[in-house]
GROMACS .gro file of N, CA and C in nm:
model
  459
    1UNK      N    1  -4.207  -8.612  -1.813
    1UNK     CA    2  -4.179  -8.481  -1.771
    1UNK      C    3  -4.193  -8.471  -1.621
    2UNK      N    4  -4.118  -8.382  -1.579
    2UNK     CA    5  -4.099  -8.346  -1.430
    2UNK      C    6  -4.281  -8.272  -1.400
    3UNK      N    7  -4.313  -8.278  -1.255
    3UNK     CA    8  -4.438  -8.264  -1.253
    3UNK      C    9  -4.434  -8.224  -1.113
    4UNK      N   10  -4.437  -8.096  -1.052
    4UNK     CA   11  -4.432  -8.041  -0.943
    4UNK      C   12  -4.588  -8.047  -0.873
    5UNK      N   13  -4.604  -8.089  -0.781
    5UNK     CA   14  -4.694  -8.062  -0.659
    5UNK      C   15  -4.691  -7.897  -0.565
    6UNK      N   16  -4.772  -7.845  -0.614
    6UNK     CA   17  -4.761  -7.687  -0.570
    6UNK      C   18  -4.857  -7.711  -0.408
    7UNK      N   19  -4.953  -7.823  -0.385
    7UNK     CA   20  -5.022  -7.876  -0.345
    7UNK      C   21  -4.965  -7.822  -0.191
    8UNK      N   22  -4.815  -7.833  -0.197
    8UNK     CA   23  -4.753  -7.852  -0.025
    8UNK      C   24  -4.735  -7.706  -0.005
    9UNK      N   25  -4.783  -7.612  -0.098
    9UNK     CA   26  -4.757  -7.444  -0.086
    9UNK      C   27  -4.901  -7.425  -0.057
   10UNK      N   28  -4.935  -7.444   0.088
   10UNK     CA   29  -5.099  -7.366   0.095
   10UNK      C   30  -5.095  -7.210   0.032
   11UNK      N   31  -5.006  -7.150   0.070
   11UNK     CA   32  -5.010  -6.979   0.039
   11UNK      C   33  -5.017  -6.988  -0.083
   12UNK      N   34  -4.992  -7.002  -0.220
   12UNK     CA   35  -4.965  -6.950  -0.325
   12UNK      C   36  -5.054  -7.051  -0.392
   13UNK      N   37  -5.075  -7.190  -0.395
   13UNK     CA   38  -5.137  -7.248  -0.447
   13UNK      C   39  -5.173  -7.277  -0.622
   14UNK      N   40  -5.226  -7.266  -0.706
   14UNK     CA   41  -5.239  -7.299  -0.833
   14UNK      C   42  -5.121  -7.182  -0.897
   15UNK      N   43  -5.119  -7.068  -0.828
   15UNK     CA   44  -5.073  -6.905  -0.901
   15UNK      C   45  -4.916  -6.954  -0.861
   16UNK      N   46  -4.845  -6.998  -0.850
   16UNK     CA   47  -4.713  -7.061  -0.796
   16UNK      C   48  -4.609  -7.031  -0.946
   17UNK      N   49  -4.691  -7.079  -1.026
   17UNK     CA   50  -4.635  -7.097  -1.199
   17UNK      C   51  -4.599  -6.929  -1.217
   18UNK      N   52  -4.710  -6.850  -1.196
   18UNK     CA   53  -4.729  -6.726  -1.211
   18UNK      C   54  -4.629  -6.655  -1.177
   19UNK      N   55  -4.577  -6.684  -0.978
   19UNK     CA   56  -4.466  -6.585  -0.934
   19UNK      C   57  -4.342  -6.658  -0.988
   20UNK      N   58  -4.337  -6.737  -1.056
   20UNK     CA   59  -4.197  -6.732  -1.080
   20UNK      C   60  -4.156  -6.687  -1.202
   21UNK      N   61  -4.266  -6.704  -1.274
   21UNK     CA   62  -4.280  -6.564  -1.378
   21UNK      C   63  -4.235  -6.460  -1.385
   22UNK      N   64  -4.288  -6.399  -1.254
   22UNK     CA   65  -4.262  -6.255  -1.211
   22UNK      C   66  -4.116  -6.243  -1.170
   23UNK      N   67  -4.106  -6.286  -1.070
   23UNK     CA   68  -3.964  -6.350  -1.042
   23UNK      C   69  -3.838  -6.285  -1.095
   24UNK      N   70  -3.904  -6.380  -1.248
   24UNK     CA   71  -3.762  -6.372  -1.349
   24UNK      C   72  -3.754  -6.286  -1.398
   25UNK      N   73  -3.912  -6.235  -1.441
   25UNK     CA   74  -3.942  -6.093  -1.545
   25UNK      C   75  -3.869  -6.001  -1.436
   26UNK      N   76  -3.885  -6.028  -1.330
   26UNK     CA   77  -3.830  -5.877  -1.208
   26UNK      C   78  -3.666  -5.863  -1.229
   27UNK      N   79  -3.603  -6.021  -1.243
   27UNK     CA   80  -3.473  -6.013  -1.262
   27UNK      C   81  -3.424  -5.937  -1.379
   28UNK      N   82  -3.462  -5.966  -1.475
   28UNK     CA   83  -3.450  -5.961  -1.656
   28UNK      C   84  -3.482  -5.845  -1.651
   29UNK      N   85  -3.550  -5.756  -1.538
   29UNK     CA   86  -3.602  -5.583  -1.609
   29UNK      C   87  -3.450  -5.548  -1.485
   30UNK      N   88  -3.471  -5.597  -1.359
   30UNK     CA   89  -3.341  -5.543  -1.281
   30UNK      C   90  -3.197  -5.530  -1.405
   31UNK      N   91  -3.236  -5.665  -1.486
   31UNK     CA   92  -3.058  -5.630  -1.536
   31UNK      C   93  -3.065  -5.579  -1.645
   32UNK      N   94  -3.168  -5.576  -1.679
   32UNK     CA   95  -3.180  -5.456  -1.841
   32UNK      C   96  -3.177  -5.316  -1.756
   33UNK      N   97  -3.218  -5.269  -1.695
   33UNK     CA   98  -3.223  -5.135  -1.587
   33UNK      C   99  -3.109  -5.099  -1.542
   34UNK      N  100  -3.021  -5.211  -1.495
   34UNK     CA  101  -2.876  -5.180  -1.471
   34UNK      C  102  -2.779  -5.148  -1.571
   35UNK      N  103  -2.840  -5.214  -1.695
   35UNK     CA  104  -2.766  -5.223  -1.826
   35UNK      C  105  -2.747  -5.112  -1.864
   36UNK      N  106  -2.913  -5.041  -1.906
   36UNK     CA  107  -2.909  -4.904  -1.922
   36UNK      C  108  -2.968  -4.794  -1.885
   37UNK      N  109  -2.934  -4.774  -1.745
   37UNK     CA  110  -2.989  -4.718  -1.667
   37UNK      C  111  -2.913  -4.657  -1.556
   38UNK      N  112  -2.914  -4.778  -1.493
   38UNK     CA  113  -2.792  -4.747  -1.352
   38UNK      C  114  -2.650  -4.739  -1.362
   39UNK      N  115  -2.583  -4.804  -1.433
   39UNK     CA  116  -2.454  -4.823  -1.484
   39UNK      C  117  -2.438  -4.642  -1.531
   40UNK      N  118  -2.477  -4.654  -1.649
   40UNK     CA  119  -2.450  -4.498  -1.739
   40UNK      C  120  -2.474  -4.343  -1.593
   41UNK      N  121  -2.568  -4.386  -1.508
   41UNK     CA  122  -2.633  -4.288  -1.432
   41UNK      C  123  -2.503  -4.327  -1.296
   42UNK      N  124  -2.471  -4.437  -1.286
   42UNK     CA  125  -2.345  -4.423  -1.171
   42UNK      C  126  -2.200  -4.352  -1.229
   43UNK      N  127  -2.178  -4.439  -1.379
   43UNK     CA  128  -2.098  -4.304  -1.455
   43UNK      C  129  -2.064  -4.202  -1.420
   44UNK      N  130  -2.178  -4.158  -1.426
   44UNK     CA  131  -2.166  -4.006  -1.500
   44UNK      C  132  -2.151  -3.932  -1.352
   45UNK      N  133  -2.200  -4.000  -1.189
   45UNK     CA  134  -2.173  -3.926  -1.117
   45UNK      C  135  -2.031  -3.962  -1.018
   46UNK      N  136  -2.008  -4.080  -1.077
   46UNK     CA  137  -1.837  -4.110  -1.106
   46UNK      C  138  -1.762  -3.983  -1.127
   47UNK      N  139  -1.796  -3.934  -1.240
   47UNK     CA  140  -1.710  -3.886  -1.353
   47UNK      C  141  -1.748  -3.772  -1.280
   48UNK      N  142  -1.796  -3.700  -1.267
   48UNK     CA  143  -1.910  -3.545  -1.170
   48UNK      C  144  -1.842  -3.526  -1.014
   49UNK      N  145  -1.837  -3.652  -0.973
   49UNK     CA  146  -1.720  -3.667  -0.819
   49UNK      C  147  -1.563  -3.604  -0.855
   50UNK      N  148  -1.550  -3.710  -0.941
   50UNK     CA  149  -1.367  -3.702  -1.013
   50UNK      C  150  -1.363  -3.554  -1.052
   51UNK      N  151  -1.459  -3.497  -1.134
   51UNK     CA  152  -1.413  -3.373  -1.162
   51UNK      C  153  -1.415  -3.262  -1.068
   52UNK      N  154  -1.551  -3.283  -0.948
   52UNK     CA  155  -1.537  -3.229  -0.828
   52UNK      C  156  -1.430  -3.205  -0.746
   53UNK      N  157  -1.368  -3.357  -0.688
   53UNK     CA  158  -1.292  -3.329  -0.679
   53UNK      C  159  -1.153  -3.268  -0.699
   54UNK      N  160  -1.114  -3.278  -0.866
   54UNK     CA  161  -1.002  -3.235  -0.904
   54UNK      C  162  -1.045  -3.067  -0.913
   55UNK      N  163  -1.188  -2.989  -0.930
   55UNK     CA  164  -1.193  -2.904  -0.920
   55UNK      C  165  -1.129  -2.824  -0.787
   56UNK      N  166  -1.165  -2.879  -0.636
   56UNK     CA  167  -1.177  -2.861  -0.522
   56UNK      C  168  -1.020  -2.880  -0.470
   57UNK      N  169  -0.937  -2.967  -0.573
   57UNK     CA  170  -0.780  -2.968  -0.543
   57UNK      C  171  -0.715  -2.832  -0.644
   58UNK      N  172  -0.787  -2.803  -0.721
   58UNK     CA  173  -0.732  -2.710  -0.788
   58UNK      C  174  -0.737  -2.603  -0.765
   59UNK      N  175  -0.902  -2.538  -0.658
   59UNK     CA  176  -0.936  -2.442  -0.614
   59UNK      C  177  -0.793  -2.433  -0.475
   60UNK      N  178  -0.804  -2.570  -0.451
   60UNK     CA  179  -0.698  -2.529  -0.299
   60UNK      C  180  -0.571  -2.499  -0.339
   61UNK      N  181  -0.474  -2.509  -0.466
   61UNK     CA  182  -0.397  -2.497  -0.512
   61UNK      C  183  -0.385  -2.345  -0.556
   62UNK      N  184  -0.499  -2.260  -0.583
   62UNK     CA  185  -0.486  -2.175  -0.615
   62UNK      C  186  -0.500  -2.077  -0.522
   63UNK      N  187  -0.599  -2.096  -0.396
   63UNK     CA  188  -0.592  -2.050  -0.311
   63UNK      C  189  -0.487  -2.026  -0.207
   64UNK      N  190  -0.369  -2.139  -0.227
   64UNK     CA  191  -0.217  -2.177  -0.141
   64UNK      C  192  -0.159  -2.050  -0.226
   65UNK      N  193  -0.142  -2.044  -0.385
   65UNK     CA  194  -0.056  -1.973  -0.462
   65UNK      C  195  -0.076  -1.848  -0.445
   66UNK      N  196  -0.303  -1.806  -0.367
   66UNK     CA  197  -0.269  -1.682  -0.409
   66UNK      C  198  -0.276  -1.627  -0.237
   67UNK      N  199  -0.233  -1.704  -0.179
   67UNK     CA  200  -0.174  -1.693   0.028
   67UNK      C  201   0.005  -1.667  -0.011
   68UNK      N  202   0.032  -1.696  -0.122
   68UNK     CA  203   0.209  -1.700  -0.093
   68UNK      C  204   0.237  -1.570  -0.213
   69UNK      N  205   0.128  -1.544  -0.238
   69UNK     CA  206   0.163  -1.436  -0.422
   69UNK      C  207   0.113  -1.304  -0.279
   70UNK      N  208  -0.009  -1.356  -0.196
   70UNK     CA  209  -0.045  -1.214  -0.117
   70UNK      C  210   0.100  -1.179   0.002
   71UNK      N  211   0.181  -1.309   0.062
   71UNK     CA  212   0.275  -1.290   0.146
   71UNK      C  213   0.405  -1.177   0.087
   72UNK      N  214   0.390  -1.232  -0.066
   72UNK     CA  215   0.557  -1.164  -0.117
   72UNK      C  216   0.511  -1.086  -0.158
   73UNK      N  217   0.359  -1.013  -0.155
   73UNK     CA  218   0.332  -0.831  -0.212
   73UNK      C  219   0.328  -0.784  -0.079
   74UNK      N  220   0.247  -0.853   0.039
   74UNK     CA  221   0.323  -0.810   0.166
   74UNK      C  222   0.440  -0.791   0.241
   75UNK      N  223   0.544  -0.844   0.169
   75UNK     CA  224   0.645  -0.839   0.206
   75UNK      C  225   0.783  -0.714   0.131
   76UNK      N  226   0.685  -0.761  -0.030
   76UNK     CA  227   0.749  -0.635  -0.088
   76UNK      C  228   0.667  -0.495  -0.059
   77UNK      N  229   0.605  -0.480  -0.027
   77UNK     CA  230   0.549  -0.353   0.033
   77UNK      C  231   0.649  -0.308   0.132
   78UNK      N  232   0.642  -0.374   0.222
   78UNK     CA  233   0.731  -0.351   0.410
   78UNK      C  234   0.873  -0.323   0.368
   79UNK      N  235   0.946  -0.414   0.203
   79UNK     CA  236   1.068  -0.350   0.191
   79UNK      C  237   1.084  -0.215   0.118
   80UNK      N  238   0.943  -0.244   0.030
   80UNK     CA  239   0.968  -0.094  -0.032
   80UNK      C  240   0.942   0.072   0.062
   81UNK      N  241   0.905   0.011   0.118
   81UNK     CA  242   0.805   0.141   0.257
   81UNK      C  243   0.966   0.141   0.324
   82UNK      N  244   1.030   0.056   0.377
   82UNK     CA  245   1.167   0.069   0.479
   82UNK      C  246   1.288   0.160   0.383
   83UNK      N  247   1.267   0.066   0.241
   83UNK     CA  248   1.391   0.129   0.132
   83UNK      C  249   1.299   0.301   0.138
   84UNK      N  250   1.170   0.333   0.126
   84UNK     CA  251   1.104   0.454   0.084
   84UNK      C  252   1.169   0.521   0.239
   85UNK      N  253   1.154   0.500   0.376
   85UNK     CA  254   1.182   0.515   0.465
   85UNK      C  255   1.321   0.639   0.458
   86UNK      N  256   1.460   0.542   0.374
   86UNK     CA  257   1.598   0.514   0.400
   86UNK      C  258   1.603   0.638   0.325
   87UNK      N  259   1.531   0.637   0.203
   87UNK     CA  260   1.558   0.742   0.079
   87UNK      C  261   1.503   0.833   0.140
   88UNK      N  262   1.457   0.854   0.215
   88UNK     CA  263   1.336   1.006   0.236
   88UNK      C  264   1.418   1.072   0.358
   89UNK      N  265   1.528   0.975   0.428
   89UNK     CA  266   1.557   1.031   0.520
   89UNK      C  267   1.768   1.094   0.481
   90UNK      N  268   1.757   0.961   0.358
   90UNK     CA  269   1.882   1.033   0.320
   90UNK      C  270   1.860   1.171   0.267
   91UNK      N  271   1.707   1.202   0.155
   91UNK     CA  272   1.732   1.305   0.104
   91UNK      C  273   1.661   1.426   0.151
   92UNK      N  274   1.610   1.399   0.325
   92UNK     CA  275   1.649   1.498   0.441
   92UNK      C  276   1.742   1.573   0.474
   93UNK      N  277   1.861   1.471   0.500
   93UNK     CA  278   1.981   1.469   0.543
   93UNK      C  279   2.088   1.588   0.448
   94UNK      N  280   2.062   1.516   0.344
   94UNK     CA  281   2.090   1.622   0.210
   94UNK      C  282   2.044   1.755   0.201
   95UNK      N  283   1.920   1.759   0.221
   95UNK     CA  284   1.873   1.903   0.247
   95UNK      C  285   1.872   1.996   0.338
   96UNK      N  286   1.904   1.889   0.458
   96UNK     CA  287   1.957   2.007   0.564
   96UNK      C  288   2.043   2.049   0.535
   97UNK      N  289   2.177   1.933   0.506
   97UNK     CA  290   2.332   2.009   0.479
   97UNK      C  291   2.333   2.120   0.354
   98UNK      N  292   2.218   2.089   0.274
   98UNK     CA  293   2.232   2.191   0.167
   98UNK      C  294   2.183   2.359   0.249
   99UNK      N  295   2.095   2.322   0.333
   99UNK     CA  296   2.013   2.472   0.410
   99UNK      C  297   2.122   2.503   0.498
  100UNK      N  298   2.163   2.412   0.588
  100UNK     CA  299   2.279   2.535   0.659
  100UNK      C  300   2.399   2.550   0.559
  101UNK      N  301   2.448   2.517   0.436
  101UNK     CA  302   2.536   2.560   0.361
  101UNK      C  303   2.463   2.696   0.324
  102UNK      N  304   2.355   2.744   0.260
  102UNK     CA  305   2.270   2.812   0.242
  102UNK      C  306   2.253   2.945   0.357
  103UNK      N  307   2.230   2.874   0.449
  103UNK     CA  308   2.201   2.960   0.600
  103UNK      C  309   2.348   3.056   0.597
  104UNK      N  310   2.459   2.973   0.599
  104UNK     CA  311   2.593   3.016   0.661
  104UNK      C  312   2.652   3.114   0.553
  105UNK      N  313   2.618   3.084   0.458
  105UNK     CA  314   2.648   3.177   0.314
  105UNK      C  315   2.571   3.282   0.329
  106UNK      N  316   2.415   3.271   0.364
  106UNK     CA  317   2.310   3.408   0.366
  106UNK      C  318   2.392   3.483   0.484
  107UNK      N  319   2.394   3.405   0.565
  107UNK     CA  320   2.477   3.512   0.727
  107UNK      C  321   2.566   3.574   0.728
  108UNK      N  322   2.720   3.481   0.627
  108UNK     CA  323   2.813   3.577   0.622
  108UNK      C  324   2.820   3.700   0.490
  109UNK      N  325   2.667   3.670   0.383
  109UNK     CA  326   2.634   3.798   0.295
  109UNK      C  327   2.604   3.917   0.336
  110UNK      N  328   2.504   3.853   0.469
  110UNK     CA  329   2.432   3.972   0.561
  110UNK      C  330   2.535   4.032   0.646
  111UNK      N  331   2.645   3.937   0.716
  111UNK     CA  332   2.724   4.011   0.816
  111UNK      C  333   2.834   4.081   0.779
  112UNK      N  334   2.881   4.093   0.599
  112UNK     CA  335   2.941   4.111   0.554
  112UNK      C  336   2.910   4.305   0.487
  113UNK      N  337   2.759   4.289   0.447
  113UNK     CA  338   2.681   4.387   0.403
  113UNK      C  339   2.649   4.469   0.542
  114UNK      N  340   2.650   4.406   0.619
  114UNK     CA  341   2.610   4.481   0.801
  114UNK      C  342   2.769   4.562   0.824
  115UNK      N  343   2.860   4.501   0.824
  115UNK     CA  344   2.949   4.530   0.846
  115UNK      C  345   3.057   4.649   0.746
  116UNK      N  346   2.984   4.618   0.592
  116UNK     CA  347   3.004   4.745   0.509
  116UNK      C  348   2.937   4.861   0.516
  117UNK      N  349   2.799   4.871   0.546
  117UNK     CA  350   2.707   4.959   0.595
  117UNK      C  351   2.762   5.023   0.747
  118UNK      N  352   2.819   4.967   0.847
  118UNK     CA  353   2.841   5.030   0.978
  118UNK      C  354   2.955   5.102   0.876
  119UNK      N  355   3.038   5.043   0.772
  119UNK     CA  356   3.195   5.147   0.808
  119UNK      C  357   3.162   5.230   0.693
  120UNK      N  358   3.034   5.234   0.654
  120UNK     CA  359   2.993   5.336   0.606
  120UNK      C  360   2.944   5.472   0.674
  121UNK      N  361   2.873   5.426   0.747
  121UNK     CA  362   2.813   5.501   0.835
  121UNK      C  363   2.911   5.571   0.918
  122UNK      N  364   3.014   5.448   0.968
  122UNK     CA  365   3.075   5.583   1.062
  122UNK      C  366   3.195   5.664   0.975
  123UNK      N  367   3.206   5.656   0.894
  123UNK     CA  368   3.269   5.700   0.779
  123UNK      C  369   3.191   5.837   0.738
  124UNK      N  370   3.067   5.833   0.741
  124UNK     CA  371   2.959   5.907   0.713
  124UNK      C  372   2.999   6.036   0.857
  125UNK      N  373   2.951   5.924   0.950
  125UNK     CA  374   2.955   5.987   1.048
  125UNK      C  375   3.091   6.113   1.110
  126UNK      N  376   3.180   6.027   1.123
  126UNK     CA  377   3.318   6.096   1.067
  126UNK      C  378   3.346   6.241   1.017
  127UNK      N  379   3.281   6.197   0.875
  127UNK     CA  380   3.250   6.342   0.758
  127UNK      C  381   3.151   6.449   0.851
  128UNK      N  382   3.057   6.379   0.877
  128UNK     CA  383   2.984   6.495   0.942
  128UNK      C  384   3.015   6.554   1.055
  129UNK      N  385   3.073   6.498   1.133
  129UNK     CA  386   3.170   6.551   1.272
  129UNK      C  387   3.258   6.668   1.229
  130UNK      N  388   3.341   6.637   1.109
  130UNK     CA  389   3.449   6.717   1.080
  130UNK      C  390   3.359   6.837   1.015
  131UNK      N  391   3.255   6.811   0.956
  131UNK     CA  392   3.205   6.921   0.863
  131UNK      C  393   3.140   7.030   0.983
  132UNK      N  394   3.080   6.969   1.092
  132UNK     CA  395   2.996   7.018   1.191
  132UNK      C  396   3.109   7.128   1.286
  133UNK      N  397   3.226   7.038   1.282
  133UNK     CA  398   3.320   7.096   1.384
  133UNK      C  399   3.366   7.214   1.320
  134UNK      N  400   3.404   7.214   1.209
  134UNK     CA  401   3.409   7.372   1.080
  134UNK      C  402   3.318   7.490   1.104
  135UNK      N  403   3.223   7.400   1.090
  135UNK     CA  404   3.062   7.444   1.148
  135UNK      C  405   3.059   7.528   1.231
  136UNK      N  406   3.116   7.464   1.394
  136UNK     CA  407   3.057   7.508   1.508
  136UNK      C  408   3.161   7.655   1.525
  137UNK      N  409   3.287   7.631   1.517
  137UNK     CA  410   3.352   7.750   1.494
  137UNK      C  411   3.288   7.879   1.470
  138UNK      N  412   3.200   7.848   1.327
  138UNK     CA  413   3.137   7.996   1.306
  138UNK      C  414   3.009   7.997   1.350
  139UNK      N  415   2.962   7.899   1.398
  139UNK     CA  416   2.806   7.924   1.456
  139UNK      C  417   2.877   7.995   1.617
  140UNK      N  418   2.920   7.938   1.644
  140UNK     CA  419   2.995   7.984   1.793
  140UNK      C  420   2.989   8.140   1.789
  141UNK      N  421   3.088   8.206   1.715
  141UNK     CA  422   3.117   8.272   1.726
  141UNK      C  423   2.979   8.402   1.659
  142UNK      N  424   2.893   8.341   1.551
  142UNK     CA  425   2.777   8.410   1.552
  142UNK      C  426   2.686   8.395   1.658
  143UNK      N  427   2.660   8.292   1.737
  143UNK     CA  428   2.607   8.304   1.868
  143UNK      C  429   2.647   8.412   1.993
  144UNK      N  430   2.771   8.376   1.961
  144UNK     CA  431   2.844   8.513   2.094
  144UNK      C  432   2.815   8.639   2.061
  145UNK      N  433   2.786   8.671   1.926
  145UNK     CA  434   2.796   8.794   1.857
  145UNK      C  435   2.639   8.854   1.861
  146UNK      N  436   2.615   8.773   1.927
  146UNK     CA  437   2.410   8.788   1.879
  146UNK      C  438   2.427   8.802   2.036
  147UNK      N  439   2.456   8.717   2.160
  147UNK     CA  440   2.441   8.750   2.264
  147UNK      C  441   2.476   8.862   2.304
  148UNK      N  442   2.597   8.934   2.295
  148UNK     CA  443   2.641   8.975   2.349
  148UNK      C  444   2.648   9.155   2.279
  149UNK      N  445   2.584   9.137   2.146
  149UNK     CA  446   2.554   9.236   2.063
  149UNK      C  447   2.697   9.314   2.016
  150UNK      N  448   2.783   9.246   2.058
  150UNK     CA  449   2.908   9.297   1.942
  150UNK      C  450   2.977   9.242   1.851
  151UNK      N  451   3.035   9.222   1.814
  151UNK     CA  452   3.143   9.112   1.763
  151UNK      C  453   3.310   9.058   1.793
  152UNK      N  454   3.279   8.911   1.826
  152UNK     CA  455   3.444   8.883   1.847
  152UNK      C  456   3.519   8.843   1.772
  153UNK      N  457   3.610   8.879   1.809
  153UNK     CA  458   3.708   8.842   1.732
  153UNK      C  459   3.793   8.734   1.789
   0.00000   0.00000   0.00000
């Protein structure tokens, strides 16, 4: 049998047998530890990264969709506000022409009714001239008759 001299190892001396013992036992627990231990525990933060990440591509994906979903409600706003704009000013436009159609109809009701009322009036007026002038004849002549204390003829 092979027969080692530990003799030329001042440091370790008789205990030599011992560390290589240890040694191996240190290896044999390292790879049972890796076996089931480190392996399953690098796994799982493998797998914890991967889903991280695909979370963090999905968050940015949704965040792009909801920058281009906020652009085209901003954008449909600005057309609906311009179209709201167009309509509010066509159906201005409309309502003026409807008010001076309105206006020009009330004016020529009024200038129409103004103008039946004057040829009433002097129609009126007229009558009473002629009735007054009948009138004055005999007031006249009872005035002279009162002044003058006789009567004319």
């Amino acid at each position: 049998m092979l027969q080692i001299d530990y003799s030329l190892w001042p440091l370790f001396g008789d205990h030599i047998g011992t560390l290589w013992i240890q040694i191996i036992n240190f290896m044999v627990l390292l790879a049972i530890l890796n076996a089931i231990l480190y392996k399953p525990i690098r796994g799982i933060l493998n797998r914890r990264y991967e889903a991280e990440n695909s979370l963090k591509k999905s968050i940015e994906e949704f965040l792009a969709q909801s920058d281009r979903n906020e652009k085209g409600i901003e954008e449909g706003k600005l057309l609906a506000r311009k179209e709201g704009v167009t309509e509010k000013e066509a159906i201005k436009g409309e309502g003026l022409e409807k008010q001076r159609g309105i206006l020009q109809e009330a004016s020529s009701v009024a200038e129409e009714k103004i103008g039946n009322a004057r040829r009433d009036i002097e129609a009126k007026i007229v009558d009473i001239r002629k009735a007054l002038e009948d009138q004055l004849a005999v007031f006249s002549s009872e005035l002279a008759e009162k002044i003058l204390g006789r009567s004319v003829q």
